[in-house]
Amino acid sequence: MRLGAALPALVVLLLALVVTGCGVSGTDPVAAGSPAVGGQALEGAEPLRVYFTTEQGTWPATRPAPDGAGPQEAVDALLGGPTSAERARGLTTAVPTGNGQVRARASAGTVDLDLPWPVAQLDRTAVSQLVCTAAAAPGVPGGRRSQDVLVRVHEPGAAGTPWDVVCDDTGTAAPKRPASAG
């Protein structure tokens, strides 16, 4: 009967040995090295934000900006189309290629965009791509947010007033609202 009485104590002792030897360490903090550094920020000057299209609408792709880049370099990047990595992420473009050059000139808080196509011949997504890429370009004097940059769209053969538009928070070209008289 002695063995029968000692059996439960033996089982408890064996379970204790198994549990303590399972390789689970304590729960105190353990030094693991330096914190992560870096991130998605690009080194150097302000990046180029080139607006492409997805099934959900326009979407900015961020690229390193060459030294002295401005709206013309941003628009040229847009006209070059998405990179292979951007295409792999599902980015495309609605902006037509060929048929002339798009010119972008910056002044204080404004970009003048000269198009080789009439706006009516462009898909509205293409207009948003062009306007938002120009508005978000580095080198626009005035230190405004891209949503506050006025983009004046000039059409070929259209004498008179250009289209005054902005890039709204959703990446869509929208008419500039008149200043409130208040």
PDB file of C-alpha atoms in Angstrom:
ATOM      1  CA  MET A   1       0.000   0.000   0.000  1.00  0.00           C
ATOM      2  CA  ARG A   2       2.933   2.221   0.385  1.00  0.00           C
ATOM      3  CA  LEU A   3       3.421   2.334  -3.377  1.00  0.00           C
ATOM      4  CA  GLY A   4      -0.243   3.191  -3.881  1.00  0.00           C
ATOM      5  CA  ALA A   5      -0.004   6.088  -1.444  1.00  0.00           C
ATOM      6  CA  ALA A   6       3.224   7.375  -3.011  1.00  0.00           C
ATOM      7  CA  LEU A   7       1.919   7.139  -6.597  1.00  0.00           C
ATOM      8  CA  PRO A   8       0.023  10.459  -6.585  1.00  0.00           C
ATOM      9  CA  ALA A   9       3.071  12.239  -5.170  1.00  0.00           C
ATOM     10  CA  LEU A  10       5.258  10.615  -7.852  1.00  0.00           C
ATOM     11  CA  VAL A  11       2.872  11.732 -10.640  1.00  0.00           C
ATOM     12  CA  VAL A  12       2.896  15.302  -9.299  1.00  0.00           C
ATOM     13  CA  LEU A  13       6.719  15.268  -9.158  1.00  0.00           C
ATOM     14  CA  LEU A  14       6.983  13.976 -12.751  1.00  0.00           C
ATOM     15  CA  LEU A  15       4.531  16.607 -14.023  1.00  0.00           C
ATOM     16  CA  ALA A  16       6.508  19.338 -12.248  1.00  0.00           C
ATOM     17  CA  LEU A  17       9.707  18.134 -13.926  1.00  0.00           C
ATOM     18  CA  VAL A  18       8.062  18.049 -17.351  1.00  0.00           C
ATOM     19  CA  VAL A  19       6.552  21.533 -16.978  1.00  0.00           C
ATOM     20  CA  THR A  20       9.770  23.136 -15.726  1.00  0.00           C
ATOM     21  CA  GLY A  21      11.790  21.562 -18.495  1.00  0.00           C
ATOM     22  CA  CYS A  22       9.566  22.610 -21.423  1.00  0.00           C
ATOM     23  CA  GLY A  23      11.754  25.532 -22.486  1.00  0.00           C
ATOM     24  CA  VAL A  24       9.409  28.344 -21.500  1.00  0.00           C
ATOM     25  CA  SER A  25      11.471  31.227 -20.196  1.00  0.00           C
ATOM     26  CA  GLY A  26      10.515  33.898 -17.723  1.00  0.00           C
ATOM     27  CA  THR A  27       8.328  36.803 -18.733  1.00  0.00           C
ATOM     28  CA  ASP A  28      10.675  39.627 -17.736  1.00  0.00           C
ATOM     29  CA  PRO A  29      11.796  42.026 -20.505  1.00  0.00           C
ATOM     30  CA  VAL A  30      14.755  40.852 -22.533  1.00  0.00           C
ATOM     31  CA  ALA A  31      17.146  43.229 -24.309  1.00  0.00           C
ATOM     32  CA  ALA A  32      16.840  42.756 -28.066  1.00  0.00           C
ATOM     33  CA  GLY A  33      19.090  45.462 -29.484  1.00  0.00           C
ATOM     34  CA  SER A  34      18.516  48.981 -30.755  1.00  0.00           C
ATOM     35  CA  PRO A  35      15.082  50.161 -31.895  1.00  0.00           C
ATOM     36  CA  ALA A  36      14.325  50.129 -35.613  1.00  0.00           C
ATOM     37  CA  VAL A  37      15.376  53.204 -37.537  1.00  0.00           C
ATOM     38  CA  GLY A  38      14.572  54.441 -41.018  1.00  0.00           C
ATOM     39  CA  GLY A  39      11.020  54.041 -42.160  1.00  0.00           C
ATOM     40  CA  GLN A  40       9.457  55.122 -45.401  1.00  0.00           C
ATOM     41  CA  ALA A  41      10.788  58.672 -45.478  1.00  0.00           C
ATOM     42  CA  LEU A  42      12.913  59.446 -48.492  1.00  0.00           C
ATOM     43  CA  GLU A  43      16.252  61.112 -47.936  1.00  0.00           C
ATOM     44  CA  GLY A  44      16.943  64.540 -49.311  1.00  0.00           C
ATOM     45  CA  ALA A  45      14.472  67.051 -50.615  1.00  0.00           C
ATOM     46  CA  GLU A  46      10.725  66.802 -50.844  1.00  0.00           C
ATOM     47  CA  PRO A  47       9.653  63.664 -52.779  1.00  0.00           C
ATOM     48  CA  LEU A  48       7.749  63.530 -56.050  1.00  0.00           C
ATOM     49  CA  ARG A  49       4.136  62.464 -55.621  1.00  0.00           C
ATOM     50  CA  VAL A  50       2.923  61.113 -58.928  1.00  0.00           C
ATOM     51  CA  TYR A  51      -0.804  60.362 -59.119  1.00  0.00           C
ATOM     52  CA  PHE A  52      -1.765  57.148 -60.899  1.00  0.00           C
ATOM     53  CA  THR A  53      -5.052  55.265 -61.026  1.00  0.00           C
ATOM     54  CA  THR A  54      -6.396  52.209 -59.262  1.00  0.00           C
ATOM     55  CA  GLU A  55      -9.822  50.592 -59.183  1.00  0.00           C
ATOM     56  CA  GLN A  56     -10.560  52.910 -56.235  1.00  0.00           C
ATOM     57  CA  GLY A  57      -9.543  56.150 -58.012  1.00  0.00           C
ATOM     58  CA  THR A  58      -6.347  58.180 -58.087  1.00  0.00           C
ATOM     59  CA  TRP A  59      -3.495  57.142 -55.845  1.00  0.00           C
ATOM     60  CA  PRO A  60      -0.161  58.892 -55.226  1.00  0.00           C
ATOM     61  CA  ALA A  61       3.085  57.025 -55.753  1.00  0.00           C
ATOM     62  CA  THR A  62       6.066  58.533 -53.962  1.00  0.00           C
ATOM     63  CA  ARG A  63       9.402  58.665 -55.725  1.00  0.00           C
ATOM     64  CA  PRO A  64      12.721  60.300 -54.905  1.00  0.00           C
ATOM     65  CA  ALA A  65      12.895  63.793 -56.411  1.00  0.00           C
ATOM     66  CA  PRO A  66      15.982  64.835 -58.335  1.00  0.00           C
ATOM     67  CA  ASP A  67      17.757  67.938 -57.049  1.00  0.00           C
ATOM     68  CA  GLY A  68      15.876  71.093 -58.009  1.00  0.00           C
ATOM     69  CA  ALA A  69      12.766  69.171 -59.081  1.00  0.00           C
ATOM     70  CA  GLY A  70       9.549  71.063 -59.613  1.00  0.00           C
ATOM     71  CA  PRO A  71       6.190  70.635 -61.318  1.00  0.00           C
ATOM     72  CA  GLN A  72       7.714  69.926 -64.749  1.00  0.00           C
ATOM     73  CA  GLU A  73       9.742  66.991 -63.416  1.00  0.00           C
ATOM     74  CA  ALA A  74       6.679  65.638 -61.582  1.00  0.00           C
ATOM     75  CA  VAL A  75       4.512  65.864 -64.701  1.00  0.00           C
ATOM     76  CA  ASP A  76       7.283  64.260 -66.790  1.00  0.00           C
ATOM     77  CA  ALA A  77       7.365  61.366 -64.283  1.00  0.00           C
ATOM     78  CA  LEU A  78       3.584  61.005 -64.640  1.00  0.00           C
ATOM     79  CA  LEU A  79       3.837  60.984 -68.436  1.00  0.00           C
ATOM     80  CA  GLY A  80       6.520  58.275 -68.171  1.00  0.00           C
ATOM     81  CA  GLY A  81       3.911  56.018 -66.562  1.00  0.00           C
ATOM     82  CA  PRO A  82       4.130  53.756 -63.553  1.00  0.00           C
ATOM     83  CA  THR A  83       7.315  51.827 -62.855  1.00  0.00           C
ATOM     84  CA  SER A  84       7.233  48.032 -62.949  1.00  0.00           C
ATOM     85  CA  ALA A  85       6.958  47.973 -59.134  1.00  0.00           C
ATOM     86  CA  GLU A  86       4.044  50.434 -59.276  1.00  0.00           C
ATOM     87  CA  ARG A  87       2.329  48.370 -61.993  1.00  0.00           C
ATOM     88  CA  ALA A  88       2.766  45.276 -59.820  1.00  0.00           C
ATOM     89  CA  ARG A  89       0.843  47.140 -57.088  1.00  0.00           C
ATOM     90  CA  GLY A  90      -2.002  47.742 -59.564  1.00  0.00           C
ATOM     91  CA  LEU A  91      -1.234  51.353 -60.546  1.00  0.00           C
ATOM     92  CA  THR A  92      -2.034  52.446 -64.107  1.00  0.00           C
ATOM     93  CA  THR A  93      -2.585  55.729 -65.912  1.00  0.00           C
ATOM     94  CA  ALA A  94      -5.406  57.355 -67.852  1.00  0.00           C
ATOM     95  CA  VAL A  95      -3.165  60.120 -69.245  1.00  0.00           C
ATOM     96  CA  PRO A  96      -2.635  59.752 -73.000  1.00  0.00           C
ATOM     97  CA  THR A  97       0.890  59.528 -74.327  1.00  0.00           C
ATOM     98  CA  GLY A  98       2.332  61.310 -77.335  1.00  0.00           C
ATOM     99  CA  ASN A  99       0.595  64.160 -79.181  1.00  0.00           C
ATOM    100  CA  GLY A 100       2.646  66.988 -77.718  1.00  0.00           C
ATOM    101  CA  GLN A 101       4.176  67.935 -74.427  1.00  0.00           C
ATOM    102  CA  VAL A 102       2.630  69.024 -71.160  1.00  0.00           C
ATOM    103  CA  ARG A 103       4.303  72.130 -69.713  1.00  0.00           C
ATOM    104  CA  ALA A 104       4.197  72.993 -66.004  1.00  0.00           C
ATOM    105  CA  ARG A 105       5.395  76.328 -64.608  1.00  0.00           C
ATOM    106  CA  ALA A 106       5.297  77.282 -60.931  1.00  0.00           C
ATOM    107  CA  SER A 107       4.804  80.669 -59.320  1.00  0.00           C
ATOM    108  CA  ALA A 108       3.770  81.625 -55.778  1.00  0.00           C
ATOM    109  CA  GLY A 109       1.133  79.045 -54.777  1.00  0.00           C
ATOM    110  CA  THR A 110       0.206  78.391 -58.411  1.00  0.00           C
ATOM    111  CA  VAL A 111       1.103  76.001 -61.215  1.00  0.00           C
ATOM    112  CA  ASP A 112       0.243  76.818 -64.835  1.00  0.00           C
ATOM    113  CA  LEU A 113      -0.356  73.601 -66.736  1.00  0.00           C
ATOM    114  CA  ASP A 114      -0.312  73.837 -70.554  1.00  0.00           C
ATOM    115  CA  LEU A 115      -1.928  70.777 -72.117  1.00  0.00           C
ATOM    116  CA  PRO A 116      -1.613  69.558 -75.705  1.00  0.00           C
ATOM    117  CA  TRP A 117      -5.197  68.189 -75.511  1.00  0.00           C
ATOM    118  CA  PRO A 118      -8.533  69.887 -74.892  1.00  0.00           C
ATOM    119  CA  VAL A 119      -9.805  69.006 -71.408  1.00  0.00           C
ATOM    120  CA  ALA A 120     -13.056  67.696 -72.940  1.00  0.00           C
ATOM    121  CA  GLN A 121     -11.048  64.980 -74.740  1.00  0.00           C
ATOM    122  CA  LEU A 122      -9.508  63.700 -71.507  1.00  0.00           C
ATOM    123  CA  ASP A 123     -10.926  61.172 -69.098  1.00  0.00           C
ATOM    124  CA  ARG A 124     -11.712  62.965 -65.828  1.00  0.00           C
ATOM    125  CA  THR A 125      -9.297  60.628 -64.041  1.00  0.00           C
ATOM    126  CA  ALA A 126      -6.513  61.820 -66.359  1.00  0.00           C
ATOM    127  CA  VAL A 127      -7.344  65.436 -65.481  1.00  0.00           C
ATOM    128  CA  SER A 128      -7.150  64.566 -61.769  1.00  0.00           C
ATOM    129  CA  GLN A 129      -3.818  62.809 -62.298  1.00  0.00           C
ATOM    130  CA  LEU A 130      -2.343  65.838 -64.056  1.00  0.00           C
ATOM    131  CA  VAL A 131      -3.732  68.439 -61.641  1.00  0.00           C
ATOM    132  CA  CYS A 132      -2.847  66.549 -58.452  1.00  0.00           C
ATOM    133  CA  THR A 133       0.656  65.638 -59.649  1.00  0.00           C
ATOM    134  CA  ALA A 134       1.334  69.300 -60.499  1.00  0.00           C
ATOM    135  CA  ALA A 135      -0.160  70.581 -57.222  1.00  0.00           C
ATOM    136  CA  ALA A 136       1.841  68.120 -55.088  1.00  0.00           C
ATOM    137  CA  ALA A 137       5.131  68.775 -56.882  1.00  0.00           C
ATOM    138  CA  PRO A 138       8.132  70.059 -54.964  1.00  0.00           C
ATOM    139  CA  GLY A 139       9.384  73.524 -55.802  1.00  0.00           C
ATOM    140  CA  VAL A 140       6.043  75.357 -55.831  1.00  0.00           C
ATOM    141  CA  PRO A 141       6.831  78.674 -54.126  1.00  0.00           C
ATOM    142  CA  GLY A 142       4.598  79.803 -51.300  1.00  0.00           C
ATOM    143  CA  GLY A 143       4.815  76.849 -48.921  1.00  0.00           C
ATOM    144  CA  ARG A 144       1.173  75.788 -49.401  1.00  0.00           C
ATOM    145  CA  ARG A 145      -0.304  72.339 -48.900  1.00  0.00           C
ATOM    146  CA  SER A 146      -0.943  70.627 -52.216  1.00  0.00           C
ATOM    147  CA  GLN A 147      -4.719  71.046 -51.661  1.00  0.00           C
ATOM    148  CA  ASP A 148      -4.184  74.823 -51.500  1.00  0.00           C
ATOM    149  CA  VAL A 149      -2.117  75.137 -54.687  1.00  0.00           C
ATOM    150  CA  LEU A 150      -4.093  76.666 -57.558  1.00  0.00           C
ATOM    151  CA  VAL A 151      -3.574  74.847 -60.860  1.00  0.00           C
ATOM    152  CA  ARG A 152      -4.471  76.880 -63.948  1.00  0.00           C
ATOM    153  CA  VAL A 153      -5.135  74.499 -66.829  1.00  0.00           C
ATOM    154  CA  HIS A 154      -4.513  75.993 -70.291  1.00  0.00           C
ATOM    155  CA  GLU A 155      -5.931  74.208 -73.345  1.00  0.00           C
ATOM    156  CA  PRO A 156      -4.528  74.394 -76.879  1.00  0.00           C
ATOM    157  CA  GLY A 157      -6.164  77.006 -79.063  1.00  0.00           C
ATOM    158  CA  ALA A 158      -8.314  78.315 -76.217  1.00  0.00           C
ATOM    159  CA  ALA A 159      -7.775  82.004 -75.830  1.00  0.00           C
ATOM    160  CA  GLY A 160      -8.975  83.439 -72.580  1.00  0.00           C
ATOM    161  CA  THR A 161      -9.248  82.318 -69.031  1.00  0.00           C
ATOM    162  CA  PRO A 162      -7.716  78.980 -68.018  1.00  0.00           C
ATOM    163  CA  TRP A 163      -9.545  76.443 -65.856  1.00  0.00           C
ATOM    164  CA  ASP A 164      -8.787  77.230 -62.186  1.00  0.00           C
ATOM    165  CA  VAL A 165      -8.744  73.963 -60.252  1.00  0.00           C
ATOM    166  CA  VAL A 166      -7.301  72.432 -57.094  1.00  0.00           C
ATOM    167  CA  CYS A 167      -6.548  68.880 -56.011  1.00  0.00           C
ATOM    168  CA  ASP A 168      -8.949  68.009 -53.208  1.00  0.00           C
ATOM    169  CA  ASP A 169      -8.225  65.710 -50.258  1.00  0.00           C
ATOM    170  CA  THR A 170      -9.356  62.666 -52.255  1.00  0.00           C
ATOM    171  CA  GLY A 171      -6.915  63.204 -55.151  1.00  0.00           C
ATOM    172  CA  THR A 172      -9.579  64.585 -57.475  1.00  0.00           C
ATOM    173  CA  ALA A 173      -9.384  67.780 -59.535  1.00  0.00           C
ATOM    174  CA  ALA A 174     -12.098  70.180 -58.384  1.00  0.00           C
ATOM    175  CA  PRO A 175     -13.026  73.736 -59.368  1.00  0.00           C
ATOM    176  CA  LYS A 176     -11.414  76.349 -57.184  1.00  0.00           C
ATOM    177  CA  ARG A 177     -13.949  77.784 -54.799  1.00  0.00           C
ATOM    178  CA  PRO A 178     -14.235  81.547 -54.878  1.00  0.00           C
ATOM    179  CA  ALA A 179     -12.854  83.331 -51.829  1.00  0.00           C
ATOM    180  CA  SER A 180     -15.628  84.039 -49.333  1.00  0.00           C
ATOM    181  CA  ALA A 181     -16.425  87.669 -48.756  1.00  0.00           C
ATOM    182  CA  GLY A 182     -16.582  87.433 -44.994  1.00  0.00           C
TER     183      GLY A 182
END
